[in-house]
Amino acid sequence: LKGMFASQLGRLKVDVHINDKKFQGDDDDYFHVLEGDFSQGSSRMGSALDIDRSVEIVVVAYDEASGIDAHGNILKNLGIVKIFKKVSGTWSFIESLTPPMELVRPHTKFGSSVVVNTPYGRDDTTILVGAPGCATAFVFVYHTTSEAWKEQARLYPSDSTLSSEHRFGGSGAVALHGDLAFVGSSAMEQVYIYRRSYVADEGYVKWALYSI
């Protein structure tokens, strides 16, 4: 995919080119633009992104987008993540993800890293979002039954003394594989592994640090 980069010059868009060589001799170039929100100013749309082809969902981060706290104060570099879904051949915006209000603070940089994954044979799609400014990674899940994105968990490093300086969940530092989540801290030179388990008898989901 060409043209995937943060809009440092204020273009506020991500260009998607798909070259189709399905028919011999024909090169059809399909072009689509995921437009940003110009009201966000210099928000670095496309600072991180990921795609899940199985459900045709693209997750795009704006890690320097401004936000507002509970008192109406403007916060710089709070961050926001937007979800786009391909519907009838067109990528359409469907929802925004933001950090919980109790964790809202300047320079949270929510969306410094993102990844989306749908486990094979299941109807739940998971998005993992890194927010190094508060040393947290957030898990959001979409169920076809509820048709809504909901926060499922907050993943913290085992060392509670980690701060924004340790870049927990920083750029390129998150990954998903089924019910396993990986969050890196480049300053600590460590990767933390978490496992999701389903407690059927009590009807809830649990994420915990996983030891091999």
Short mmCIF file of C-alpha atoms in Angstrom, two decimals:
data_model
loop_
_atom_site.label_atom_id
_atom_site.label_comp_id
_atom_site.label_asym_id
_atom_site.label_seq_id
_atom_site.Cartn_x
_atom_site.Cartn_y
_atom_site.Cartn_z
CA LEU A 1 0.00 0.00 0.00
CA LYS A 2 1.62 3.23 -1.17
CA GLY A 3 1.16 6.63 0.40
CA MET A 4 0.71 5.50 4.01
CA PHE A 5 2.43 8.17 6.11
CA ALA A 6 1.76 10.67 8.87
CA SER A 7 0.49 13.97 7.52
CA GLN A 8 3.31 16.13 8.89
CA LEU A 9 2.56 18.84 6.35
CA GLY A 10 -1.08 19.05 7.35
CA ARG A 11 -2.55 17.06 4.44
CA LEU A 12 -4.73 15.18 6.94
CA LYS A 13 -5.38 12.24 4.67
CA VAL A 14 -4.16 8.76 3.85
CA ASP A 15 -3.94 7.74 0.18
CA VAL A 16 -4.69 4.11 -0.69
CA HIS A 17 -3.59 2.72 -4.07
CA ILE A 18 -4.40 -0.87 -5.03
CA ASN A 19 -2.92 -2.18 -8.28
CA ASP A 20 -5.09 -4.92 -9.74
CA LYS A 21 -3.46 -7.28 -12.25
CA LYS A 22 -6.33 -9.72 -12.32
CA PHE A 23 -6.69 -9.42 -16.07
CA GLN A 24 -3.67 -9.89 -18.31
CA GLY A 25 -2.69 -6.67 -19.98
CA ASP A 26 -4.91 -4.57 -17.73
CA ASP A 27 -3.56 -2.55 -14.82
CA ASP A 28 -6.51 -1.00 -13.00
CA ASP A 29 -5.44 1.46 -10.33
CA TYR A 30 -8.09 1.91 -7.63
CA PHE A 31 -7.65 5.09 -5.64
CA HIS A 32 -9.37 6.08 -2.42
CA VAL A 33 -8.66 8.76 0.17
CA LEU A 34 -9.41 8.44 3.87
CA GLU A 35 -9.98 12.06 4.81
CA GLY A 36 -8.89 13.48 8.15
CA ASP A 37 -10.65 15.92 10.41
CA PHE A 38 -9.27 19.37 9.59
CA SER A 39 -10.61 20.72 12.89
CA GLN A 40 -7.93 18.64 14.63
CA GLY A 41 -5.16 20.78 13.17
CA SER A 42 -1.77 19.06 13.03
CA SER A 43 -2.88 15.69 14.41
CA ARG A 44 -0.52 13.38 12.45
CA MET A 45 -3.24 11.31 10.83
CA GLY A 46 -1.71 8.00 9.80
CA SER A 47 0.97 8.05 12.51
CA ALA A 48 0.03 4.38 12.93
CA LEU A 49 -2.38 2.16 11.06
CA ASP A 50 -3.32 -1.46 10.49
CA ILE A 51 -5.76 -3.44 8.36
CA ASP A 52 -7.68 -6.66 8.93
CA ARG A 53 -8.51 -7.95 5.46
CA SER A 54 -10.77 -10.71 6.76
CA VAL A 55 -13.36 -8.19 7.96
CA GLU A 56 -12.20 -5.24 5.77
CA ILE A 57 -11.45 -2.85 8.63
CA VAL A 58 -8.71 -0.20 8.67
CA VAL A 59 -7.60 1.44 11.92
CA VAL A 60 -5.95 4.88 11.59
CA ALA A 61 -4.31 6.76 14.46
CA TYR A 62 -3.85 10.49 15.07
CA ASP A 63 -1.38 10.41 17.96
CA GLU A 64 -1.05 14.22 18.22
CA ALA A 65 -4.75 15.09 18.04
CA SER A 66 -5.93 17.51 20.70
CA GLY A 67 -8.70 16.60 23.13
CA ILE A 68 -10.77 18.00 25.98
CA ASP A 69 -10.83 16.93 29.61
CA ALA A 70 -13.85 16.77 31.93
CA HIS A 71 -13.48 20.48 32.72
CA GLY A 72 -13.39 21.59 29.10
CA ASN A 73 -9.65 22.24 29.01
CA ILE A 74 -7.89 21.62 25.70
CA LEU A 75 -5.19 18.97 25.93
CA LYS A 76 -2.39 18.68 23.37
CA ASN A 77 -1.24 15.35 21.93
CA LEU A 78 -4.04 13.40 23.56
CA GLY A 79 -4.57 11.19 20.51
CA ILE A 80 -7.50 9.49 18.84
CA VAL A 81 -8.00 6.36 16.73
CA LYS A 82 -10.55 6.12 13.92
CA ILE A 83 -12.03 2.99 12.40
CA PHE A 84 -12.94 2.67 8.73
CA LYS A 85 -14.81 -0.24 7.14
CA LYS A 86 -15.16 -1.14 3.50
CA VAL A 87 -18.84 -1.03 2.60
CA SER A 88 -20.01 -1.57 -1.00
CA GLY A 89 -16.50 -0.96 -2.29
CA THR A 90 -15.96 2.29 -0.37
CA TRP A 91 -14.02 2.86 2.85
CA SER A 92 -16.41 4.54 5.31
CA PHE A 93 -15.73 5.99 8.76
CA ILE A 94 -17.64 4.07 11.44
CA GLU A 95 -16.32 5.03 14.88
CA SER A 96 -13.67 6.84 16.95
CA LEU A 97 -11.79 5.40 19.92
CA THR A 98 -10.46 7.67 22.67
CA PRO A 99 -8.81 7.08 26.04
CA PRO A 100 -11.15 6.87 29.07
CA MET A 101 -11.89 10.24 30.66
CA GLU A 102 -10.18 9.32 33.93
CA LEU A 103 -6.89 8.82 32.05
CA VAL A 104 -7.16 11.88 29.82
CA ARG A 105 -4.05 14.06 30.13
CA PRO A 106 -1.75 16.07 27.82
CA HIS A 107 0.71 14.04 25.73
CA THR A 108 -1.05 10.73 26.29
CA LYS A 109 -0.33 10.01 22.59
CA PHE A 110 -3.15 7.49 22.40
CA GLY A 111 -2.64 5.70 19.09
CA SER A 112 1.15 5.79 18.90
CA SER A 113 0.72 2.16 17.84
CA VAL A 114 -2.34 0.20 16.71
CA VAL A 115 -3.15 -3.31 15.54
CA VAL A 116 -6.43 -5.02 14.59
CA ASN A 117 -7.09 -8.76 14.47
CA THR A 118 -10.03 -11.13 14.08
CA PRO A 119 -9.23 -14.65 15.33
CA TYR A 120 -9.96 -17.33 12.74
CA GLY A 121 -13.47 -18.75 12.94
CA ARG A 122 -14.71 -16.16 15.47
CA ASP A 123 -17.04 -13.17 15.25
CA ASP A 124 -15.10 -10.85 17.57
CA THR A 125 -12.59 -8.32 16.28
CA THR A 126 -9.95 -6.88 18.62
CA ILE A 127 -8.06 -3.59 18.41
CA LEU A 128 -4.99 -2.95 20.58
CA VAL A 129 -3.97 0.69 21.03
CA GLY A 130 -0.73 1.87 22.62
CA ALA A 131 -0.66 5.05 24.71
CA PRO A 132 2.94 5.55 25.88
CA GLY A 133 2.09 8.85 27.57
CA CYS A 134 0.26 6.94 30.30
CA ALA A 135 2.22 3.67 29.94
CA THR A 136 -0.93 1.75 29.01
CA ALA A 137 -2.24 -0.33 26.13
CA PHE A 138 -6.01 -0.48 25.59
CA VAL A 139 -8.00 -3.42 24.25
CA PHE A 140 -11.23 -2.72 22.34
CA VAL A 141 -13.48 -5.47 21.02
CA TYR A 142 -16.32 -5.53 18.50
CA HIS A 143 -18.94 -8.28 18.65
CA THR A 144 -21.36 -8.84 15.78
CA THR A 145 -24.06 -9.61 18.34
CA SER A 146 -23.80 -6.22 20.07
CA GLU A 147 -22.64 -4.27 16.96
CA ALA A 148 -20.56 -1.93 19.14
CA TRP A 149 -16.91 -1.32 20.01
CA LYS A 150 -16.29 -1.64 23.73
CA GLU A 151 -13.20 -1.31 25.90
CA GLN A 152 -12.34 -4.78 27.15
CA ALA A 153 -9.12 -4.25 29.10
CA ARG A 154 -6.22 -1.99 29.99
CA LEU A 155 -2.81 -3.62 29.85
CA TYR A 156 -0.11 -2.33 32.16
CA PRO A 157 3.57 -3.32 32.46
CA SER A 158 4.51 -5.61 35.32
CA ASP A 159 6.80 -2.87 36.60
CA SER A 160 4.41 -0.21 37.88
CA THR A 161 7.18 2.41 37.93
CA LEU A 162 7.21 2.71 34.12
CA SER A 163 6.37 6.18 32.83
CA SER A 164 6.04 7.93 29.47
CA GLU A 165 9.84 7.96 29.18
CA HIS A 166 9.86 4.16 28.82
CA ARG A 167 7.69 4.25 25.65
CA PHE A 168 5.46 1.34 26.68
CA GLY A 169 3.19 0.83 23.67
CA GLY A 170 5.16 3.34 21.60
CA SER A 171 5.52 3.42 17.83
CA GLY A 172 5.38 -0.07 16.33
CA ALA A 173 5.34 -1.68 19.76
CA VAL A 174 2.05 -3.63 19.80
CA ALA A 175 0.96 -6.90 18.17
CA LEU A 176 -1.94 -9.34 18.39
CA HIS A 177 -2.15 -13.05 17.68
CA GLY A 178 -5.47 -14.64 18.56
CA ASP A 179 -5.83 -14.24 22.32
CA LEU A 180 -2.24 -13.11 22.85
CA ALA A 181 -1.25 -9.43 23.01
CA PHE A 182 2.34 -8.18 22.83
CA VAL A 183 3.37 -4.73 24.07
CA GLY A 184 6.93 -3.50 23.89
CA SER A 185 8.88 -0.93 25.87
CA SER A 186 11.85 0.18 23.78
CA ALA A 187 13.51 2.05 26.65
CA MET A 188 13.34 -1.07 28.84
CA GLU A 189 14.18 -3.34 25.90
CA GLN A 190 11.37 -5.66 26.98
CA VAL A 191 8.21 -7.10 25.44
CA TYR A 192 5.29 -7.90 27.72
CA ILE A 193 2.95 -10.75 26.75
CA TYR A 194 -0.69 -10.90 27.85
CA ARG A 195 -3.20 -13.69 27.40
CA ARG A 196 -6.98 -13.41 27.16
CA SER A 197 -9.02 -16.11 28.84
CA TYR A 198 -12.75 -16.61 28.99
CA VAL A 199 -14.32 -17.52 32.31
CA ALA A 200 -17.44 -19.21 31.00
CA ASP A 201 -19.05 -19.96 34.36
CA GLU A 202 -18.86 -16.32 35.44
CA GLY A 203 -19.40 -14.77 32.03
CA TYR A 204 -16.43 -12.43 31.77
CA VAL A 205 -13.08 -12.04 30.00
CA LYS A 206 -9.74 -11.77 31.76
CA TRP A 207 -6.41 -10.46 30.45
CA ALA A 208 -3.27 -11.33 32.43
CA LEU A 209 0.48 -11.38 31.97
CA TYR A 210 1.46 -14.63 30.30
CA SER A 211 4.50 -16.70 31.16
CA ILE A 212 5.76 -19.34 28.78
#
